[in-house]
XYZ file of C-alpha atoms in Angstrom:
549
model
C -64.379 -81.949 -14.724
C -63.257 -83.009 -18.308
C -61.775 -79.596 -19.274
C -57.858 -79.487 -18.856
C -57.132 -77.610 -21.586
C -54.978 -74.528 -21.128
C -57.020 -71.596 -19.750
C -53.905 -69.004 -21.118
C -53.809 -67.215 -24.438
C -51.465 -64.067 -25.500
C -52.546 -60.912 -27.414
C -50.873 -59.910 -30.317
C -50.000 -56.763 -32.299
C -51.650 -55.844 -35.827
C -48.781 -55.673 -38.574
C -48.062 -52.015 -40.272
C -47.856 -51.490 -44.154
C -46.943 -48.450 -46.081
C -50.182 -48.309 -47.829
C -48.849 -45.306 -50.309
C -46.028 -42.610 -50.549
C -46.384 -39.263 -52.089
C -44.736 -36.103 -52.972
C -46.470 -32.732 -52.411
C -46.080 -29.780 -53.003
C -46.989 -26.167 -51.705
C -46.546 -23.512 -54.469
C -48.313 -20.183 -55.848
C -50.722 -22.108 -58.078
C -51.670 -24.882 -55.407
C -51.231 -22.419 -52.118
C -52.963 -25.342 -49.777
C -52.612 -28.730 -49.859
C -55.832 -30.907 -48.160
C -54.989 -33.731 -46.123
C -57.979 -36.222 -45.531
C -57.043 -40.650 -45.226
C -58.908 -43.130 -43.366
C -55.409 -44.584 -42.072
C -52.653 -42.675 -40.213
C -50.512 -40.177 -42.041
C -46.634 -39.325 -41.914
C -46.276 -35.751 -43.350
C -42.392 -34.473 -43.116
C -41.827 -31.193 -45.019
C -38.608 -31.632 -47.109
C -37.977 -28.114 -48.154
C -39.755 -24.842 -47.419
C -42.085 -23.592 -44.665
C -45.633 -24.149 -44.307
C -48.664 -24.166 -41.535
C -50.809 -27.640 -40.562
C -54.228 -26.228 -39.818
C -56.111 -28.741 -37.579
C -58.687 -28.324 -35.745
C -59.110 -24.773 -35.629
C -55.647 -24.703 -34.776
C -52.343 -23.554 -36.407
C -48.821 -25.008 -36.476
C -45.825 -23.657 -38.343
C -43.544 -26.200 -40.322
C -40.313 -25.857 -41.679
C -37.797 -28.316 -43.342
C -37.366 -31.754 -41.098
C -41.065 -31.059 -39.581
C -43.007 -34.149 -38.878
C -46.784 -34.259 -38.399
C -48.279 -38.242 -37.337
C -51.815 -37.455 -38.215
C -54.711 -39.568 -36.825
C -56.916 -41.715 -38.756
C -59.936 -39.945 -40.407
C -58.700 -36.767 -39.426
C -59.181 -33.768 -41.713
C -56.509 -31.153 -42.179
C -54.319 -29.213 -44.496
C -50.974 -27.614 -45.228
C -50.744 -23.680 -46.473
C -47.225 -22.880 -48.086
C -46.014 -19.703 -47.351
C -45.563 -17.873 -50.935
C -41.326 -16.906 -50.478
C -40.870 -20.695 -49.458
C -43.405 -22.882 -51.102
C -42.597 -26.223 -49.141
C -42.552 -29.612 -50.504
C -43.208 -32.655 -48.567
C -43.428 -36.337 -48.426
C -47.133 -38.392 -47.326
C -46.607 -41.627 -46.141
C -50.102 -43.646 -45.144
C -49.636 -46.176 -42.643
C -52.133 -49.336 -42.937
C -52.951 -51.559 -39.875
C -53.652 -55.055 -41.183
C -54.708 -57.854 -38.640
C -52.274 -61.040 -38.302
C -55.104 -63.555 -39.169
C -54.174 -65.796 -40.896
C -50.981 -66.685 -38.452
C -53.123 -66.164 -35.164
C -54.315 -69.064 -32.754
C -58.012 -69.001 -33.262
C -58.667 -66.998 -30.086
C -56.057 -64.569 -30.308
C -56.562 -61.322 -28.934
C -55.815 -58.153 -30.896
C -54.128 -55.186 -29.387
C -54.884 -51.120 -30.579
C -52.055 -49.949 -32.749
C -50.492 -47.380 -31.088
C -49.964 -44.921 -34.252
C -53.153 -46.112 -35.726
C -54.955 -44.940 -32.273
C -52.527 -42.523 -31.943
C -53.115 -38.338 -31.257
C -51.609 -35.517 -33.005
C -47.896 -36.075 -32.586
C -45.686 -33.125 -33.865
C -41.804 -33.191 -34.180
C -39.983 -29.594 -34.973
C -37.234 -31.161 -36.953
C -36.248 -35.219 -37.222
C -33.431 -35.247 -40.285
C -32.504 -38.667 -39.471
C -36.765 -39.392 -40.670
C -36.480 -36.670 -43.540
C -33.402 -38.904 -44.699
C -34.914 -42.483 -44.420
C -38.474 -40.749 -46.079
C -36.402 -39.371 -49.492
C -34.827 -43.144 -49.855
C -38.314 -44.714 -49.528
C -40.079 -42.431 -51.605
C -37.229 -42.918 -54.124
C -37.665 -46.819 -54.198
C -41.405 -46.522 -53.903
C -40.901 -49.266 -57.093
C -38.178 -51.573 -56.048
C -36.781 -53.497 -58.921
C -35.722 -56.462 -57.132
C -36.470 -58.607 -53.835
C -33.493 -57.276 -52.254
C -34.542 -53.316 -52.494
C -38.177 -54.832 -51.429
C -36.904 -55.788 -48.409
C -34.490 -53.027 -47.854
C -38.063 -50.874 -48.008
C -39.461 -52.858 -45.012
C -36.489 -52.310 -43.089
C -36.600 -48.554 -43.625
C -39.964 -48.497 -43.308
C -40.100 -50.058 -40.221
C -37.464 -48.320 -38.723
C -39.513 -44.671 -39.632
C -42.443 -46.209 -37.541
C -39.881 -47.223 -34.603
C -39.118 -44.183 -34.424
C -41.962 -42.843 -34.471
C -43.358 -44.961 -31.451
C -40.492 -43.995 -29.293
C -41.249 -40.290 -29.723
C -44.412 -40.789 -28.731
C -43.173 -42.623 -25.568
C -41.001 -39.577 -24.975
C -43.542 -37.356 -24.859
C -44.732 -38.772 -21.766
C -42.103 -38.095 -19.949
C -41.781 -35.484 -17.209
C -39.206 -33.160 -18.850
C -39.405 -30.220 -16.563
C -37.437 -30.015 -13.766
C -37.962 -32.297 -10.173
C -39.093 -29.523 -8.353
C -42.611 -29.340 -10.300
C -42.605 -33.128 -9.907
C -42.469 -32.761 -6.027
C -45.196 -30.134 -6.259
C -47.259 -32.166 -7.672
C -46.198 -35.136 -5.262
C -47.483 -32.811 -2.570
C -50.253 -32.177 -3.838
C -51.256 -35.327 -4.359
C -50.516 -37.204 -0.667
C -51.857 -33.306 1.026
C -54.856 -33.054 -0.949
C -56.911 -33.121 2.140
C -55.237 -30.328 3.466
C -55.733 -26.334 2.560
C -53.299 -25.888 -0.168
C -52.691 -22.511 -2.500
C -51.042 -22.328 -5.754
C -48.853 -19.449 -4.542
C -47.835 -22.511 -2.405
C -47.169 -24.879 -4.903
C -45.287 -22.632 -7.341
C -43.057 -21.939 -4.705
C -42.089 -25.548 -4.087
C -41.339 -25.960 -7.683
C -39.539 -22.013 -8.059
C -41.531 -20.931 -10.659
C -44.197 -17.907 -11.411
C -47.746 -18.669 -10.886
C -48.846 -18.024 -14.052
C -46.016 -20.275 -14.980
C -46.791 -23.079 -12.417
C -50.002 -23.479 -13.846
C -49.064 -24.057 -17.627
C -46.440 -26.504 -16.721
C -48.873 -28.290 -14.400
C -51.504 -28.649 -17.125
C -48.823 -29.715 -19.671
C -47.495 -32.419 -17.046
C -51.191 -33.701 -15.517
C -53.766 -32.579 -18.283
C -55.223 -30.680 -15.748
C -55.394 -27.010 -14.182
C -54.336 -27.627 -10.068
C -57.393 -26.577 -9.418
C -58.625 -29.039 -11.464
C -56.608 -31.375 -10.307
C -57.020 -30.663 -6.286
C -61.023 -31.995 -7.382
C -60.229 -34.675 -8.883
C -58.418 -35.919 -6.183
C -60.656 -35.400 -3.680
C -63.918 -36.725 -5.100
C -61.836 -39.878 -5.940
C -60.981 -40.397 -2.593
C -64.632 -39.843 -1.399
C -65.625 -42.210 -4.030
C -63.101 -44.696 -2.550
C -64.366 -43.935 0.685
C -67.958 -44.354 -0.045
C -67.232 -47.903 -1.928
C -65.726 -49.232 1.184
C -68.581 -47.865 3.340
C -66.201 -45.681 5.535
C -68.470 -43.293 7.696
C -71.193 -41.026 6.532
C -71.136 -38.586 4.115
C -70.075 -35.922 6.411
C -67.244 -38.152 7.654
C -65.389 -38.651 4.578
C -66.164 -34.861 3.533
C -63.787 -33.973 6.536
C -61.262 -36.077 5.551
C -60.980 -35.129 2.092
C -60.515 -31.612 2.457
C -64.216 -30.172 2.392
C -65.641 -28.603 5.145
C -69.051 -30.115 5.192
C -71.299 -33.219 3.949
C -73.032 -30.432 1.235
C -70.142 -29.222 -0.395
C -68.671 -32.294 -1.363
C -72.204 -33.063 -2.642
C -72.133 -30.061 -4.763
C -68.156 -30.313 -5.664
C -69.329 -34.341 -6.724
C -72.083 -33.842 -8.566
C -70.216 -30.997 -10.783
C -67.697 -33.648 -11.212
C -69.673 -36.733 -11.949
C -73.252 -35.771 -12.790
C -74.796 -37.093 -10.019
C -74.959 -37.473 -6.227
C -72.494 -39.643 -3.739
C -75.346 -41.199 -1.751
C -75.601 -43.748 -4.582
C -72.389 -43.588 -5.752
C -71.648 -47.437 -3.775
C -74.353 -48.612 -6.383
C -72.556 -47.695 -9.586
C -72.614 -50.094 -12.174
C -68.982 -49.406 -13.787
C -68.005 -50.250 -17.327
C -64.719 -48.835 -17.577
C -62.505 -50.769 -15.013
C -58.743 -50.991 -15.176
C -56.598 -53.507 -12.963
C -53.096 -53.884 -11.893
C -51.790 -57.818 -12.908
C -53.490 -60.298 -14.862
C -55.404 -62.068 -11.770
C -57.355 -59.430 -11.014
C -58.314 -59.241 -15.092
C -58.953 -62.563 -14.723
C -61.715 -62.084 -11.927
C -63.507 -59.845 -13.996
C -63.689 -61.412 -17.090
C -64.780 -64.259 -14.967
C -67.835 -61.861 -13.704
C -68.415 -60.900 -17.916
C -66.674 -57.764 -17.156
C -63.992 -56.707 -19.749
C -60.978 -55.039 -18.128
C -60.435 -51.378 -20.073
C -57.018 -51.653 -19.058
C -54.898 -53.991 -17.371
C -51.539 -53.383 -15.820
C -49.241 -56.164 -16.333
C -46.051 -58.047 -17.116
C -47.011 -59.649 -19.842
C -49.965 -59.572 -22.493
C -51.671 -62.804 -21.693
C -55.049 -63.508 -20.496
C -57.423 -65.369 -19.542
C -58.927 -67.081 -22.608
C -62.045 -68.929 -21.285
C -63.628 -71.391 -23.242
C -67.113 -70.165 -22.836
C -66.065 -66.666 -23.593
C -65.118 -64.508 -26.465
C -61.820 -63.463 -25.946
C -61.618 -59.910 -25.161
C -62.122 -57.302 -27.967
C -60.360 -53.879 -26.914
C -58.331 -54.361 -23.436
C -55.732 -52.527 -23.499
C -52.215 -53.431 -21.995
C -49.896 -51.322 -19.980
C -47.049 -52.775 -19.583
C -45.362 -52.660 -15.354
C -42.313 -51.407 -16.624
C -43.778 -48.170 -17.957
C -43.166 -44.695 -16.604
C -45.915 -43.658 -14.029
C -46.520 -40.781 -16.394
C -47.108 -43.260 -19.324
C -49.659 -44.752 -16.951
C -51.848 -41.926 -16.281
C -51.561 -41.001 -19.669
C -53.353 -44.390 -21.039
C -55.771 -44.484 -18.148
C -56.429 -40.762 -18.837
C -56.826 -42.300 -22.454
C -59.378 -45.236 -21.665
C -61.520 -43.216 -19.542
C -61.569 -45.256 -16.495
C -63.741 -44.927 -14.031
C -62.391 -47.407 -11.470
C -58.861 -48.935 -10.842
C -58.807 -52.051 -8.792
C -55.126 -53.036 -7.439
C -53.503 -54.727 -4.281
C -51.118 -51.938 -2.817
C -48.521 -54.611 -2.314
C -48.346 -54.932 -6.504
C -48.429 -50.979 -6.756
C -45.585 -50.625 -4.148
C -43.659 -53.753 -6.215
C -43.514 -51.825 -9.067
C -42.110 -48.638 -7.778
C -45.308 -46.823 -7.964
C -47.576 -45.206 -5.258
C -50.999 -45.363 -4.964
C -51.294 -41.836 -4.639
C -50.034 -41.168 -7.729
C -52.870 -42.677 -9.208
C -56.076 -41.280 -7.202
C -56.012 -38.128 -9.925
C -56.809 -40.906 -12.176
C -59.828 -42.831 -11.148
C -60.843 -43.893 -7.647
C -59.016 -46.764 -6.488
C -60.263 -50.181 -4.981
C -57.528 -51.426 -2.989
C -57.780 -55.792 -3.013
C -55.149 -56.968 -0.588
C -53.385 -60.178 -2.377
C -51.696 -62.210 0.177
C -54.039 -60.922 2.694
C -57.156 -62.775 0.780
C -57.672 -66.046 -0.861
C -58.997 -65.828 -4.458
C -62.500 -66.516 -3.094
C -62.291 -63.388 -0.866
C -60.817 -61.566 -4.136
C -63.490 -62.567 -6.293
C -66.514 -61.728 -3.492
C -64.775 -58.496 -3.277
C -64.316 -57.674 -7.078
C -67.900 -58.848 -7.609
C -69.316 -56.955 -4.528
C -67.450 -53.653 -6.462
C -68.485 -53.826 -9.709
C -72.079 -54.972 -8.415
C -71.780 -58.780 -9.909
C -72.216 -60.351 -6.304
C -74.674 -62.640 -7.331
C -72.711 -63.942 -10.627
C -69.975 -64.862 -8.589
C -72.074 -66.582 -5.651
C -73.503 -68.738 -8.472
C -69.998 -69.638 -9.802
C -68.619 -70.552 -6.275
C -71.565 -72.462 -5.484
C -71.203 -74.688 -8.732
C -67.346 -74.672 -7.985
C -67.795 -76.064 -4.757
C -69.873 -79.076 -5.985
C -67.028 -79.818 -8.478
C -64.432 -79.828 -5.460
C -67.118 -82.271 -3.529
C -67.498 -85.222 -6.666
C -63.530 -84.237 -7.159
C -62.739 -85.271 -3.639
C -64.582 -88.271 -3.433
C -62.936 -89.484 -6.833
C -59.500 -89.065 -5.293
C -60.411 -90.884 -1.739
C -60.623 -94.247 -4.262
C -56.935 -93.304 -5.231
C -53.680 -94.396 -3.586
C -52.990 -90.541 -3.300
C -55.475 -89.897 -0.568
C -53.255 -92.135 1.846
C -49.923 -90.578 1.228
C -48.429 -87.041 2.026
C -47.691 -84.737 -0.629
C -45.184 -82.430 -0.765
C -45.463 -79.566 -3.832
C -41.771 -78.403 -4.229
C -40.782 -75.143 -5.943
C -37.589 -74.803 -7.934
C -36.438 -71.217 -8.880
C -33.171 -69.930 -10.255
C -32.723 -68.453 -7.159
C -33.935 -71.136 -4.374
C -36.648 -73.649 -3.366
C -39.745 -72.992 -1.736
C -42.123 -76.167 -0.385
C -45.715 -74.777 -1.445
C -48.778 -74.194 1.162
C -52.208 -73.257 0.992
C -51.580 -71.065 -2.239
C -51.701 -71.762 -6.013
C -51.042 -75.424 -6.717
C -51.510 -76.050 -2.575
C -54.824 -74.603 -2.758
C -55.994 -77.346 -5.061
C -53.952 -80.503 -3.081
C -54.573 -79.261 0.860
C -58.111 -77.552 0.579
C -59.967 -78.697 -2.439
C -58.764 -82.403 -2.402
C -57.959 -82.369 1.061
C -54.932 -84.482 0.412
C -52.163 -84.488 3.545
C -49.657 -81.919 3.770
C -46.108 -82.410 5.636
C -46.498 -81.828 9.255
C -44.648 -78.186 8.853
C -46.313 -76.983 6.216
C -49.686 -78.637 7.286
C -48.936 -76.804 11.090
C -48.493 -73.296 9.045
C -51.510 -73.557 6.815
C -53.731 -74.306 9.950
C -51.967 -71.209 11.691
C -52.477 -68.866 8.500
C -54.626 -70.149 6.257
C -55.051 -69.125 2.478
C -52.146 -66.209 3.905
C -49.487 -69.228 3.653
C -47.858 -69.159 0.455
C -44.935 -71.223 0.655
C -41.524 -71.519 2.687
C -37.597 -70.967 1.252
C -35.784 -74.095 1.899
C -32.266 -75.916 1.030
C -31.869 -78.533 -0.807
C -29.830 -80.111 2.610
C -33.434 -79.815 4.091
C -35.633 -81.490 1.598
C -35.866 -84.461 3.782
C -37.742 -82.195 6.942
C -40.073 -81.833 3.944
C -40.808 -85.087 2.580
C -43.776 -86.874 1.609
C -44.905 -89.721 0.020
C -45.183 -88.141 -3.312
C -43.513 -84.988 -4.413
C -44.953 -82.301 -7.206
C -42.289 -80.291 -8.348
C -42.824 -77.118 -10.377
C -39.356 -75.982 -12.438
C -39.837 -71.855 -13.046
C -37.081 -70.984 -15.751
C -34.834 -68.116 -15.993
C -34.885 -65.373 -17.798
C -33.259 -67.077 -21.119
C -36.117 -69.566 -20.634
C -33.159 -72.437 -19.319
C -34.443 -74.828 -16.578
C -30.974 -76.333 -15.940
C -30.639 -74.578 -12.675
C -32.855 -77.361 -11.108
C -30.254 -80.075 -12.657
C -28.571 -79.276 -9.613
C -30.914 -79.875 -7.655
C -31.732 -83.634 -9.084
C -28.336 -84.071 -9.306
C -27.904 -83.969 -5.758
C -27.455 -86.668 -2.934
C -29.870 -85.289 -0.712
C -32.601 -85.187 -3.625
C -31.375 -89.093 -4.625
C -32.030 -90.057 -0.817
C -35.761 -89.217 -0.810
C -38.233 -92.293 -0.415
C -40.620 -90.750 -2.976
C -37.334 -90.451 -5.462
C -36.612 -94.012 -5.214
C -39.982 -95.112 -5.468
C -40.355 -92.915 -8.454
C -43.127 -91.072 -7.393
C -42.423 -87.969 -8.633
C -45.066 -85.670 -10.688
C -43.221 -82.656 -12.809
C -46.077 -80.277 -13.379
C -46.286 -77.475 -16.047
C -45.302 -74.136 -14.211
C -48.318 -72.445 -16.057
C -50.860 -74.653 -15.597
C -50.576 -75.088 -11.575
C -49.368 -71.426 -10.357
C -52.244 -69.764 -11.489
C -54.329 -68.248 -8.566
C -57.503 -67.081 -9.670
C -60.688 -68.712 -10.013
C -60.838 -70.434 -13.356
C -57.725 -71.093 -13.333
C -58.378 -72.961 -9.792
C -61.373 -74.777 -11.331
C -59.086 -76.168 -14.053
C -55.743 -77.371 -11.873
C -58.926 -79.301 -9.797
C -59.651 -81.211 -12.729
C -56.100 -81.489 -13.680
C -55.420 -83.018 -9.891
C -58.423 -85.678 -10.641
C -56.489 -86.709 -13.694
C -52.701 -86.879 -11.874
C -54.058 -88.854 -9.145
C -56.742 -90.741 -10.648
C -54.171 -92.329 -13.357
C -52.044 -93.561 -10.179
């Protein structure tokens, strides 16, 4: 009950260098150039034509090419004899921010240093900024130095943002409706003759533009979707095995056996036992729940790149962040990446953020946790039931529950455990009085402290579903309590001074608990946390508010 330290920590980016620049050239004496760093390499052919031979595979290049090759990736560059090429070699270093980090800093995969094969036909705009820095490799003075970083950094912006447009869908919207079809009709007997209609395109065509967009033949892709949804299915414990063949598409129990074992290795009937490693969730609470259980998220969807940064925990070492605002296709694409295996969301998040779920079953099979359906215990039981940690997170609730017993007999030697407390919200765009959610969850439940007679009414009628309730500031007073804990959320500049207004007014000024000065303002990111540490630690933190009264 002593920790009340804060549970949140952000992750942070690794810094880029130019490690070295070179010239190279292709000519009759030197006919192939060989191309081996353990760092990323920038090639961009300056003059001439040439072919990058990678992987058993061949690419022609010609003046304004550029070639971002992978770390530790072998290749080479043959000049054609009637235009030996030259070119410039830039190696990009990755170097961790250590020595400015907070000691349990997270930190994030470079995205070029983790990067695939990315190859542009012609960039002139990088050609140009690559001659300047190759011809101030040795600035003579600070102010060239710095002009180097600056170009420097704005080759690797560019850079990144190519490789964020080559995520995008470029073909036309018909092929994205096909695919749309596909995936909320999977269950149904669809053709590809079908399909390439919808998108007005050949068949053979149809299929190379749906591999280029999904990774994946339709075929291909038509499996995937199903066994995901039986693997959905089977998780939740929806009907036997012949059941949720029907309803995938198959037309018995053994071949969706078959069709799942070719797909996974082994057989569905104890598929609801999988231990899985590779777990990706949509919004930091649900990351938080696993890392709770000693699961490491593989990816988490989010708004920001914090996390939970327990104290009896490393923090984590290779979670990667996907940020809400990205592209669906720039979603698959990194789950694709990460190899997950599972994808745990609530639909109302998925929906929030302009996707649909369906667009996401080709990924991974998807656990479905309703949000303002459950309270966090019911999230964490059914996280832990899924990922097969039930009896990690019985232990934790059990110990949790002992801390909210010594915590509540602490506070009934307080003055707080006579008076009504009302836990007011103040946005930039309105008020809400808080119920049996976030900060309320501590105050009503845990502490068992005495809620106003309207919100106390609506928390025995709904329960953990009771969030909170939009109010005026005229109608404060059908709110009040004895004490009031007010949470300011800022804008998006970071000001608070919306809630000056609000403190400023007479129907604030008129409230017992404001003239008594007993008023509590509470750190937005220490109380609105709803998962379970962070729970655990606003109970201490209410001990320590109400105890000091």
């Amino acid at each position: 009950m002593n920790n009340l330290n804060p549970e949140w920590a952000e992750s942070h980016f690794p810094l880029y260098t130019a490690d070295s620049i070179q010239s190279i050239y292709g000519t009759s004496n030197l006919p192939r150039v060989h191309i081996h760093e353990n760092r990323a390499v920038l090639l961009v052919l300056a003059a001439g034509s040439g072919s990058l031979e990678l992987n058993n595979q061949t690419y022609e290049l010609t003046e304004g090419s550029v070639v971002l090759l992978p770390a530790n990736t072998p290749a080479s560059v043959a000049t054609v004899l009637q235009q030996p090429f030259h070119a410039y070699k830039l190696a990009i270093g990755v170097q961790d921010q250590i020595q400015t980090l907070p000691a349990h800093a997270m930190l994030r995969e470079s995205e070029i240093a983790s990067a695939k094969l990315l190859l542009l036909p012609c960039e002139p705009a990088i050609l140009s900024q690559m001659k300047e820095l190759y011809l101030h490799r040795l600035p003579d003075h600070e102010k060239r130095h710095v002009q180097n970083q600056i170009l420097f950094h704005q080759i690797i912006l560019q850079v990144l943002e190519h490789q964020e447009e080559r995520h995008a869908v470029t073909e036309q919207p018909s092929m994205e409706r096909s695919i749309t079809y596909l995936e909320n009709h999977f269950s149904e007997k669809i053709t590809r003759q079908h399909l390439a209609a919808m998108a007005g395109v050949s068949l053979s065509h149809y299929s190379t533009l749906f591999k280029q967009l999904t990774g994946f033949s339709p075929n291909e892709y038509l499996s995937r979707l199903r066994i995901h949804h039986a693997m959905g299915l089977l998780l939740n414990g929806s009907g036997t095995l012949r059941d949720i063949a029907l309803k995938v598409g198959y037309k018995d129990e053994f071949y969706l056996s078959r069709r799942f074992k070719q797909q996974t290795g082994a057989s569905p009937s104890g598929y609801s036992r999988t231990v899985f490693q590779r777990v990706a969730v949509m919004l930091t609470p649900y990351a938080s729940h696993l890392l709770l259980l000693g699961l490491e998220p593989a990816v988490t969807i989010s708004e920001s790149s914090e996390y939970l940064n327990l104290a009896d925990q490393e923090p984590p070492q290779s979670m990667k962040f996907i940020s809400t605002s990205s592209s669906v296709e720039q979603m698959k694409s990194a789950l694709l990446e990460a190899d997950v295996d599972l994808i745990i969301a609530a639909k109302q998040h998925i929906e929030e953020f302009g996707l649909n779920s369906a667009q996401l079953w080709g990924v991974a099979p998807i656990v479905e946790v309703p949000w303002m359906e459950l309270g966090w215990k019911d999230h964490l039981r059914l996280i832990a039931k899924t990922v097969q940690r039930k009896e990690r997170a019985e232990q934790w609730l059990a110990e949790f529950e002992q801390e909210e017993e010594e915590a509540r007999t602490l506070v009934q030697h307080s003055e707080a455990v006579k008076d009504i407390v009302t836990i007011l919200v103040i946005k930039p765009d309105g008020l809400l009085i808080y119920g049996a959610r976030n900060a309320g969850y501590v105050i009503y439940q845990s502490l068992r402290l005495r809620a106003p007679a309207l919100i106390e009414a609506e928390i025995e009628k709904l329960g953990d579903r009771f969030h909170s309730t939009p109010v005026d500031v005229s109608e404060l007073a059908d709110y009040a309590g004895d004490r009031f804990l007010v949470i300011v959320f800022p804008d998006a500049k970071g000001s608070t001074a919306h809630s000056e207004a609000v403190f400023h007014s007479p129907y604030w000024s008129q409230l017992p608990a404001v003239q008594q000065k007993r008023i509590h303002l509470l750190d937005l990111h220490e109380w609105v946390p709803y998962n379970p540490a962070s729970i655990r630690l606003q109970l201490a933190r209410a001990v320590a508010l109400f105890e000091a009264q």
